[in-house]
Amino acid sequence: MTKETVLVTGACGFVGSHMVEHLLGKGYAVVASDHPRASLNGLKGRAPFVPIDLTKPETLEPLNQYSFQRVFHIAGLFDYTAPWQRLYEVNCLGTRNLLQALANNKSALKSVVVWSSGSVYGKSFRREPINENEPPQPINDYERSKLLGEQEALKFHQEQGLPVVVIRPAAIYGPRSRYGLAVPIFMIKKWLLRFIPGKGDFIGGYAHVDDIVGGAEFLSGRPEAVGQVFNISDDSNMSVGDSIMLTAKIMGAYMLPIHFPITPIKITAFIDQTVSRWLGRRPTLERDLIGYLDRDSWMDNTKLKGLGYQLKYPSLTKGLPEVIGWYKQQGWL
């Protein structure tokens, strides 16, 4: 049986490098792509690399030499401090540019899995998992740019017949992650988070990176998934406070038995971001990232599991000890 040729965009990043590993392990012929300035260390020469800049359509032309059966579009700008124009150019227009290039050479395509974000649902106080029928209500610029990107993808499916599948991942954790859900881990290490922010009772949404890439590959092989949106989240029903306490316990870090109001933390983050912008450095605290501490982001994975996908890491209690162990082995903690 001939190997299917697949494209992974954002292949040098956290999720992208795991996607490449997963697909190679499954026997696919993988073509990796990322920004020309991306570090290739994560690829380790295991797949041919095509440098592309999603904001410059002419750089996508080298992809025409391949006939892809599946595409995993992970590339995007995941940065809560980035200006709106840059987020829009990469996450929306960049997605449009890639999909147009694929639409021009789609004869062999079976599936194009496009990464959105579970955060597009916005703030919820319902205390029940959010399913795919919930109208997105993005709050910050990153969320808005991701929603526009997924809308572009679904438009290409409806108008040009591109076999698009949109996934909305929960907060992703796993080896090699340095951002997003990894931030609280490093903050605990630095004694910046040794208390419960606010009441700590909001329910978070979590997913191990292995289930993100595994779920994406699973959906790419299901024709009935085309044209649809899928949440990818684990089965955890854990509050933000409990997840922080679990993380600290695994790390062996002492936690102060106190709850600290969210508002002063947000004000501090705003000041830190403003000063950091003047100094030309990344802030220690990011206001939009702090915002996830006082909102429910619990996601319903019934639709994904209904097609037959089985989670490798159904809960934080199973996945987090392995990940923190990996961080310690690498000397990150």
mmCIF file of C-alpha atoms in Angstrom:
data_model
loop_
_atom_site.group_PDB
_atom_site.id
_atom_site.type_symbol
_atom_site.label_atom_id
_atom_site.label_comp_id
_atom_site.label_asym_id
_atom_site.label_seq_id
_atom_site.Cartn_x
_atom_site.Cartn_y
_atom_site.Cartn_z
ATOM 1 C CA MET A 1 0.000 0.000 0.000
ATOM 2 C CA THR A 2 1.396 3.385 -1.058
ATOM 3 C CA LYS A 3 2.053 5.833 1.738
ATOM 4 C CA GLU A 4 -0.228 8.836 1.849
ATOM 5 C CA THR A 5 1.587 12.141 1.493
ATOM 6 C CA VAL A 6 0.561 14.641 4.143
ATOM 7 C CA LEU A 7 1.438 18.261 4.892
ATOM 8 C CA VAL A 8 1.940 19.656 8.379
ATOM 9 C CA THR A 9 2.114 23.439 8.677
ATOM 10 C CA GLY A 10 3.670 24.913 11.803
ATOM 11 C CA ALA A 11 5.723 21.724 11.967
ATOM 12 C CA CYS A 12 8.515 23.273 14.024
ATOM 13 C CA GLY A 13 6.258 24.370 16.864
ATOM 14 C CA PHE A 14 5.057 22.583 19.974
ATOM 15 C CA VAL A 15 1.967 20.906 18.512
ATOM 16 C CA GLY A 16 3.348 20.703 14.981
ATOM 17 C CA SER A 17 6.428 18.737 15.994
ATOM 18 C CA HIS A 18 4.225 16.261 17.861
ATOM 19 C CA MET A 19 1.980 15.996 14.786
ATOM 20 C CA VAL A 20 4.981 15.136 12.621
ATOM 21 C CA GLU A 21 6.128 12.476 15.097
ATOM 22 C CA HIS A 22 2.655 10.965 15.292
ATOM 23 C CA LEU A 23 2.201 10.785 11.528
ATOM 24 C CA LEU A 24 5.654 9.326 10.899
ATOM 25 C CA GLY A 25 4.875 6.684 13.500
ATOM 26 C CA LYS A 26 1.703 5.851 11.563
ATOM 27 C CA GLY A 27 3.629 5.399 8.323
ATOM 28 C CA TYR A 28 2.675 8.568 6.461
ATOM 29 C CA ALA A 29 5.047 10.374 4.101
ATOM 30 C CA VAL A 30 5.236 13.707 5.903
ATOM 31 C CA VAL A 31 6.141 17.062 4.394
ATOM 32 C CA ALA A 32 6.863 19.661 7.076
ATOM 33 C CA SER A 33 6.462 23.401 6.603
ATOM 34 C CA ASP A 34 6.945 26.447 8.770
ATOM 35 C CA HIS A 35 8.226 30.000 8.656
ATOM 36 C CA PRO A 36 11.681 30.347 7.042
ATOM 37 C CA ARG A 37 13.108 31.567 10.364
ATOM 38 C CA ALA A 38 11.662 28.700 12.411
ATOM 39 C CA SER A 39 14.096 26.473 14.289
ATOM 40 C CA LEU A 40 14.392 23.027 12.715
ATOM 41 C CA ASN A 41 15.726 21.405 15.893
ATOM 42 C CA GLY A 42 12.402 19.755 16.670
ATOM 43 C CA LEU A 43 12.206 18.065 13.275
ATOM 44 C CA LYS A 44 15.631 16.432 13.564
ATOM 45 C CA GLY A 45 15.731 15.871 9.805
ATOM 46 C CA ARG A 46 12.927 13.301 9.917
ATOM 47 C CA ALA A 47 10.821 14.937 7.192
ATOM 48 C CA PRO A 48 11.497 17.144 4.151
ATOM 49 C CA PHE A 49 11.057 20.803 5.058
ATOM 50 C CA VAL A 50 9.434 23.475 2.896
ATOM 51 C CA PRO A 51 9.811 27.034 4.257
ATOM 52 C CA ILE A 52 6.669 29.130 3.746
ATOM 53 C CA ASP A 53 5.292 32.443 4.961
ATOM 54 C CA LEU A 54 1.511 32.198 5.092
ATOM 55 C CA THR A 55 1.183 35.959 4.697
ATOM 56 C CA LYS A 56 3.034 35.809 1.348
ATOM 57 C CA PRO A 57 1.127 33.619 -1.143
ATOM 58 C CA GLU A 58 4.072 33.377 -3.521
ATOM 59 C CA THR A 59 6.056 31.421 -0.906
ATOM 60 C CA LEU A 60 3.427 28.658 -1.017
ATOM 61 C CA GLU A 61 4.209 27.755 -4.633
ATOM 62 C CA PRO A 62 6.825 25.074 -3.729
ATOM 63 C CA LEU A 63 3.980 23.054 -2.175
ATOM 64 C CA ASN A 64 2.605 22.483 -5.688
ATOM 65 C CA GLN A 65 5.286 19.863 -6.329
ATOM 66 C CA TYR A 66 3.442 17.535 -3.954
ATOM 67 C CA SER A 67 0.086 15.810 -4.224
ATOM 68 C CA PHE A 68 -1.224 15.812 -0.663
ATOM 69 C CA GLN A 69 -3.909 13.431 0.554
ATOM 70 C CA ARG A 70 -4.201 15.060 3.968
ATOM 71 C CA VAL A 71 -3.215 18.456 5.363
ATOM 72 C CA PHE A 72 -2.887 19.448 9.009
ATOM 73 C CA HIS A 73 -2.912 23.231 9.229
ATOM 74 C CA ILE A 74 -1.477 24.012 12.650
ATOM 75 C CA ALA A 75 0.571 27.105 11.797
ATOM 76 C CA GLY A 76 -0.644 30.280 13.428
ATOM 77 C CA LEU A 77 0.302 33.078 15.762
ATOM 78 C CA PHE A 78 -0.390 32.053 19.364
ATOM 79 C CA ASP A 79 0.556 35.173 21.299
ATOM 80 C CA TYR A 80 -1.781 37.148 23.534
ATOM 81 C CA THR A 81 0.481 40.199 23.376
ATOM 82 C CA ALA A 82 0.641 40.375 19.571
ATOM 83 C CA PRO A 83 -1.049 43.339 17.842
ATOM 84 C CA TRP A 84 -4.387 42.703 16.165
ATOM 85 C CA GLN A 85 -3.100 43.379 12.647
ATOM 86 C CA ARG A 86 -0.443 40.696 12.948
ATOM 87 C CA LEU A 87 -2.882 38.174 14.434
ATOM 88 C CA TYR A 88 -5.325 38.869 11.613
ATOM 89 C CA GLU A 89 -2.668 38.568 8.916
ATOM 90 C CA VAL A 90 -1.423 35.195 10.132
ATOM 91 C CA ASN A 91 -4.452 33.461 11.634
ATOM 92 C CA CYS A 92 -7.071 34.662 9.166
ATOM 93 C CA LEU A 93 -5.440 35.832 5.934
ATOM 94 C CA GLY A 94 -2.665 33.243 6.239
ATOM 95 C CA THR A 95 -5.252 30.481 6.527
ATOM 96 C CA ARG A 96 -7.054 31.886 3.488
ATOM 97 C CA ASN A 97 -3.828 31.922 1.468
ATOM 98 C CA LEU A 98 -3.005 28.310 2.311
ATOM 99 C CA LEU A 99 -6.516 27.061 1.575
ATOM 100 C CA GLN A 100 -6.562 28.859 -1.760
ATOM 101 C CA ALA A 101 -3.280 27.197 -2.703
ATOM 102 C CA LEU A 102 -4.729 23.814 -1.720
ATOM 103 C CA ALA A 103 -7.983 24.481 -3.587
ATOM 104 C CA ASN A 104 -5.970 25.018 -6.758
ATOM 105 C CA ASN A 105 -4.490 21.519 -6.432
ATOM 106 C CA LYS A 106 -7.114 19.500 -4.575
ATOM 107 C CA SER A 107 -7.656 16.452 -6.784
ATOM 108 C CA ALA A 108 -6.041 14.031 -4.310
ATOM 109 C CA LEU A 109 -7.132 15.754 -1.091
ATOM 110 C CA LYS A 110 -9.144 13.702 1.378
ATOM 111 C CA SER A 111 -9.016 16.042 4.353
ATOM 112 C CA VAL A 112 -7.734 19.429 5.492
ATOM 113 C CA VAL A 113 -7.764 19.661 9.284
ATOM 114 C CA VAL A 114 -7.688 23.307 10.371
ATOM 115 C CA TRP A 115 -6.726 24.299 13.927
ATOM 116 C CA SER A 116 -9.033 26.790 15.593
ATOM 117 C CA SER A 117 -9.206 27.154 19.386
ATOM 118 C CA GLY A 118 -11.620 26.177 22.124
ATOM 119 C CA SER A 119 -11.185 29.686 23.473
ATOM 120 C CA VAL A 120 -13.400 31.079 20.676
ATOM 121 C CA TYR A 121 -16.430 30.210 22.825
ATOM 122 C CA GLY A 122 -15.536 33.127 25.081
ATOM 123 C CA LYS A 123 -16.633 33.484 28.687
ATOM 124 C CA SER A 124 -19.145 31.016 30.070
ATOM 125 C CA PHE A 125 -20.745 30.854 33.506
ATOM 126 C CA ARG A 126 -23.039 27.900 32.806
ATOM 127 C CA ARG A 127 -20.989 25.324 34.723
ATOM 128 C CA GLU A 128 -21.589 22.703 32.068
ATOM 129 C CA PRO A 129 -19.429 21.575 29.151
ATOM 130 C CA ILE A 130 -19.737 23.657 25.983
ATOM 131 C CA ASN A 131 -20.560 21.752 22.808
ATOM 132 C CA GLU A 132 -19.991 22.684 19.180
ATOM 133 C CA ASN A 133 -23.473 24.187 18.817
ATOM 134 C CA GLU A 134 -22.653 26.982 21.263
ATOM 135 C CA PRO A 135 -22.300 30.311 19.378
ATOM 136 C CA PRO A 136 -18.681 31.539 19.610
ATOM 137 C CA GLN A 137 -18.250 34.779 21.549
ATOM 138 C CA PRO A 138 -14.520 35.570 21.429
ATOM 139 C CA ILE A 139 -13.251 38.077 23.954
ATOM 140 C CA ASN A 140 -9.667 38.935 23.028
ATOM 141 C CA ASP A 141 -7.868 39.563 19.742
ATOM 142 C CA TYR A 142 -6.297 36.107 19.596
ATOM 143 C CA GLU A 143 -9.694 34.433 19.924
ATOM 144 C CA ARG A 144 -11.232 36.718 17.306
ATOM 145 C CA SER A 145 -8.456 35.958 14.824
ATOM 146 C CA LYS A 146 -8.861 32.195 15.310
ATOM 147 C CA LEU A 147 -12.613 32.401 14.796
ATOM 148 C CA LEU A 148 -12.117 34.326 11.559
ATOM 149 C CA GLY A 149 -9.639 31.666 10.454
ATOM 150 C CA GLU A 150 -12.084 28.819 11.011
ATOM 151 C CA GLN A 151 -14.816 30.775 9.235
ATOM 152 C CA GLU A 152 -12.505 31.127 6.235
ATOM 153 C CA ALA A 153 -11.936 27.364 6.293
ATOM 154 C CA LEU A 154 -15.636 26.501 6.384
ATOM 155 C CA LYS A 155 -16.257 28.999 3.590
ATOM 156 C CA PHE A 156 -13.732 27.171 1.395
ATOM 157 C CA HIS A 157 -15.579 23.935 2.088
ATOM 158 C CA GLN A 158 -18.959 25.416 1.237
ATOM 159 C CA GLU A 159 -17.913 27.372 -1.856
ATOM 160 C CA GLN A 160 -15.027 25.338 -3.307
ATOM 161 C CA GLY A 161 -15.633 21.860 -1.961
ATOM 162 C CA LEU A 162 -12.409 21.712 0.027
ATOM 163 C CA PRO A 163 -12.659 18.756 2.476
ATOM 164 C CA VAL A 164 -12.191 20.872 5.598
ATOM 165 C CA VAL A 165 -12.476 19.698 9.200
ATOM 166 C CA VAL A 166 -12.178 22.354 11.929
ATOM 167 C CA ILE A 167 -10.938 21.403 15.386
ATOM 168 C CA ARG A 168 -11.241 23.491 18.536
ATOM 169 C CA PRO A 169 -8.635 22.228 21.006
ATOM 170 C CA ALA A 170 -8.906 22.835 24.725
ATOM 171 C CA ALA A 171 -5.868 24.224 26.579
ATOM 172 C CA ILE A 172 -3.034 21.967 25.434
ATOM 173 C CA TYR A 173 -0.298 20.602 27.664
ATOM 174 C CA GLY A 174 2.547 18.234 26.929
ATOM 175 C CA PRO A 175 6.303 17.856 26.482
ATOM 176 C CA ARG A 176 8.048 20.799 24.791
ATOM 177 C CA SER A 177 5.293 23.306 25.604
ATOM 178 C CA ARG A 178 6.499 26.657 26.951
ATOM 179 C CA TYR A 179 3.330 28.728 26.578
ATOM 180 C CA GLY A 180 -0.376 28.540 27.316
ATOM 181 C CA LEU A 181 -1.065 25.900 29.941
ATOM 182 C CA ALA A 182 2.677 25.616 30.614
ATOM 183 C CA VAL A 183 2.814 29.169 31.989
ATOM 184 C CA PRO A 184 1.286 28.326 35.413
ATOM 185 C CA ILE A 185 3.853 25.543 35.808
ATOM 186 C CA PHE A 186 6.736 27.957 35.339
ATOM 187 C CA MET A 187 5.030 30.565 37.534
ATOM 188 C CA ILE A 188 4.782 28.041 40.369
ATOM 189 C CA LYS A 189 8.462 27.262 39.923
ATOM 190 C CA LYS A 190 9.320 30.977 40.217
ATOM 191 C CA TRP A 191 7.085 31.484 43.281
ATOM 192 C CA LEU A 192 4.791 33.761 41.265
ATOM 193 C CA LEU A 193 1.814 31.447 41.697
ATOM 194 C CA ARG A 194 1.713 29.911 45.169
ATOM 195 C CA PHE A 195 -1.939 30.773 45.901
ATOM 196 C CA ILE A 196 -5.371 30.233 44.342
ATOM 197 C CA PRO A 197 -6.360 33.108 42.017
ATOM 198 C CA GLY A 198 -9.863 34.289 42.850
ATOM 199 C CA LYS A 199 -12.307 31.653 44.038
ATOM 200 C CA GLY A 200 -10.614 29.112 41.794
ATOM 201 C CA ASP A 201 -13.936 27.414 41.117
ATOM 202 C CA PHE A 202 -14.202 27.931 37.360
ATOM 203 C CA ILE A 203 -13.945 24.704 35.346
ATOM 204 C CA GLY A 204 -11.052 24.496 32.894
ATOM 205 C CA GLY A 205 -10.774 22.652 29.592
ATOM 206 C CA TYR A 206 -7.639 20.558 29.069
ATOM 207 C CA ALA A 207 -6.122 18.206 26.494
ATOM 208 C CA HIS A 208 -2.806 16.376 26.234
ATOM 209 C CA VAL A 209 -0.962 17.100 22.997
ATOM 210 C CA ASP A 210 -1.027 13.391 22.110
ATOM 211 C CA ASP A 211 -4.814 13.524 22.027
ATOM 212 C CA ILE A 212 -4.797 16.699 19.959
ATOM 213 C CA VAL A 213 -2.642 15.166 17.231
ATOM 214 C CA GLY A 214 -4.256 11.754 17.614
ATOM 215 C CA GLY A 215 -7.732 13.247 17.398
ATOM 216 C CA ALA A 216 -6.773 15.321 14.356
ATOM 217 C CA GLU A 217 -5.389 12.297 12.517
ATOM 218 C CA PHE A 218 -8.468 10.272 13.478
ATOM 219 C CA LEU A 219 -10.831 12.929 12.105
ATOM 220 C CA SER A 220 -8.812 13.268 8.901
ATOM 221 C CA GLY A 221 -9.755 9.681 8.091
ATOM 222 C CA ARG A 222 -13.490 10.088 8.700
ATOM 223 C CA PRO A 223 -15.401 11.343 5.622
ATOM 224 C CA GLU A 224 -18.406 12.173 7.822
ATOM 225 C CA ALA A 225 -16.269 14.726 9.687
ATOM 226 C CA VAL A 226 -15.772 16.915 6.616
ATOM 227 C CA GLY A 227 -17.439 20.302 6.865
ATOM 228 C CA GLN A 228 -17.856 20.042 10.611
ATOM 229 C CA VAL A 229 -16.358 21.492 13.794
ATOM 230 C CA PHE A 230 -15.068 19.289 16.618
ATOM 231 C CA ASN A 231 -13.995 20.033 20.172
ATOM 232 C CA ILE A 232 -10.926 18.116 21.309
ATOM 233 C CA SER A 233 -10.781 17.980 25.087
ATOM 234 C CA ASP A 234 -10.207 15.396 27.782
ATOM 235 C CA ASP A 235 -12.798 14.183 30.292
ATOM 236 C CA SER A 236 -11.516 16.320 33.170
ATOM 237 C CA ASN A 237 -14.079 18.107 35.305
ATOM 238 C CA MET A 238 -11.511 20.031 37.303
ATOM 239 C CA SER A 239 -11.621 23.583 38.595
ATOM 240 C CA VAL A 240 -8.827 26.030 37.914
ATOM 241 C CA GLY A 241 -7.954 26.019 41.614
ATOM 242 C CA ASP A 242 -7.795 22.229 41.776
ATOM 243 C CA SER A 243 -5.639 22.065 38.644
ATOM 244 C CA ILE A 244 -3.170 24.545 40.162
ATOM 245 C CA MET A 245 -3.089 22.579 43.413
ATOM 246 C CA LEU A 246 -2.566 19.325 41.480
ATOM 247 C CA THR A 247 0.300 20.880 39.523
ATOM 248 C CA ALA A 248 1.984 22.147 42.691
ATOM 249 C CA LYS A 249 1.571 18.768 44.401
ATOM 250 C CA ILE A 250 3.195 16.927 41.484
ATOM 251 C CA MET A 251 6.032 19.473 41.469
ATOM 252 C CA GLY A 252 6.474 19.179 45.231
ATOM 253 C CA ALA A 253 5.869 22.919 45.576
ATOM 254 C CA TYR A 254 4.390 24.479 48.713
ATOM 255 C CA MET A 255 1.131 26.381 48.184
ATOM 256 C CA LEU A 256 -0.113 29.123 50.474
ATOM 257 C CA PRO A 257 -3.600 28.245 51.766
ATOM 258 C CA ILE A 258 -5.096 31.525 50.535
ATOM 259 C CA HIS A 259 -7.253 32.867 47.711
ATOM 260 C CA PHE A 260 -6.038 36.077 46.089
ATOM 261 C CA PRO A 261 -8.475 38.380 44.216
ATOM 262 C CA ILE A 262 -8.257 38.299 40.421
ATOM 263 C CA THR A 263 -8.646 42.061 39.891
ATOM 264 C CA PRO A 264 -5.269 43.085 41.407
ATOM 265 C CA ILE A 265 -3.606 40.339 39.345
ATOM 266 C CA LYS A 266 -5.154 41.716 36.151
ATOM 267 C CA ILE A 267 -4.081 45.256 37.057
ATOM 268 C CA THR A 268 -0.541 44.039 37.706
ATOM 269 C CA ALA A 269 -0.569 42.216 34.361
ATOM 270 C CA PHE A 270 -1.736 45.369 32.570
ATOM 271 C CA ILE A 271 1.071 47.413 34.129
ATOM 272 C CA ASP A 272 3.610 44.677 33.366
ATOM 273 C CA GLN A 273 2.525 44.503 29.715
ATOM 274 C CA THR A 274 2.652 48.275 29.326
ATOM 275 C CA VAL A 275 6.123 48.584 30.854
ATOM 276 C CA SER A 276 7.375 45.549 28.938
ATOM 277 C CA ARG A 277 6.202 47.077 25.663
ATOM 278 C CA TRP A 278 8.259 50.196 26.409
ATOM 279 C CA LEU A 279 11.290 48.090 27.323
ATOM 280 C CA GLY A 280 10.949 45.788 24.324
ATOM 281 C CA ARG A 281 10.665 42.555 26.314
ATOM 282 C CA ARG A 282 7.988 39.934 26.931
ATOM 283 C CA PRO A 283 5.875 40.549 30.034
ATOM 284 C CA THR A 284 5.945 38.121 32.935
ATOM 285 C CA LEU A 285 2.167 38.381 33.251
ATOM 286 C CA GLU A 286 -0.198 38.645 30.275
ATOM 287 C CA ARG A 287 -3.593 40.215 30.864
ATOM 288 C CA ASP A 288 -5.503 38.081 28.356
ATOM 289 C CA LEU A 289 -3.861 34.897 29.617
ATOM 290 C CA ILE A 290 -4.797 35.801 33.197
ATOM 291 C CA GLY A 291 -8.361 36.202 31.941
ATOM 292 C CA TYR A 292 -8.722 32.438 31.620
ATOM 293 C CA LEU A 293 -8.511 32.103 35.390
ATOM 294 C CA ASP A 294 -11.986 33.553 35.901
ATOM 295 C CA ARG A 295 -14.023 31.913 33.153
ATOM 296 C CA ASP A 296 -15.342 28.436 32.505
ATOM 297 C CA SER A 297 -13.699 26.704 29.541
ATOM 298 C CA TRP A 298 -15.070 23.228 30.125
ATOM 299 C CA MET A 299 -15.634 21.569 26.737
ATOM 300 C CA ASP A 300 -17.906 18.740 25.621
ATOM 301 C CA ASN A 301 -16.060 16.009 23.691
ATOM 302 C CA THR A 302 -19.125 13.835 23.028
ATOM 303 C CA LYS A 303 -19.117 14.523 19.286
ATOM 304 C CA LEU A 304 -15.493 13.398 18.852
ATOM 305 C CA LYS A 305 -15.892 10.317 21.022
ATOM 306 C CA GLY A 306 -19.161 9.511 19.268
ATOM 307 C CA LEU A 307 -17.186 8.826 16.094
ATOM 308 C CA GLY A 308 -15.066 6.324 17.990
ATOM 309 C CA TYR A 309 -12.015 8.257 19.165
ATOM 310 C CA GLN A 310 -10.564 6.991 22.445
ATOM 311 C CA LEU A 311 -8.586 9.404 24.591
ATOM 312 C CA LYS A 312 -5.048 8.407 25.453
ATOM 313 C CA TYR A 313 -5.022 10.829 28.397
ATOM 314 C CA PRO A 314 -8.602 11.212 29.674
ATOM 315 C CA SER A 315 -7.613 13.370 32.651
ATOM 316 C CA LEU A 316 -4.987 15.755 33.979
ATOM 317 C CA THR A 317 -4.282 13.331 36.799
ATOM 318 C CA LYS A 318 -2.990 10.830 34.245
ATOM 319 C CA GLY A 319 -1.157 13.154 31.872
ATOM 320 C CA LEU A 320 0.281 15.913 34.053
ATOM 321 C CA PRO A 321 2.710 13.786 36.127
ATOM 322 C CA GLU A 322 4.376 12.528 32.933
ATOM 323 C CA VAL A 323 4.666 16.025 31.502
ATOM 324 C CA ILE A 324 6.113 17.566 34.662
ATOM 325 C CA GLY A 325 8.502 14.626 34.857
ATOM 326 C CA TRP A 326 9.632 15.433 31.315
ATOM 327 C CA TYR A 327 10.168 19.102 32.249
ATOM 328 C CA LYS A 328 12.344 18.035 35.169
ATOM 329 C CA GLN A 329 14.385 15.683 32.981
ATOM 330 C CA GLN A 330 15.057 18.554 30.587
ATOM 331 C CA GLY A 331 16.115 20.847 33.439
ATOM 332 C CA TRP A 332 13.197 23.202 32.826
ATOM 333 C CA LEU A 333 12.026 22.884 36.439
#
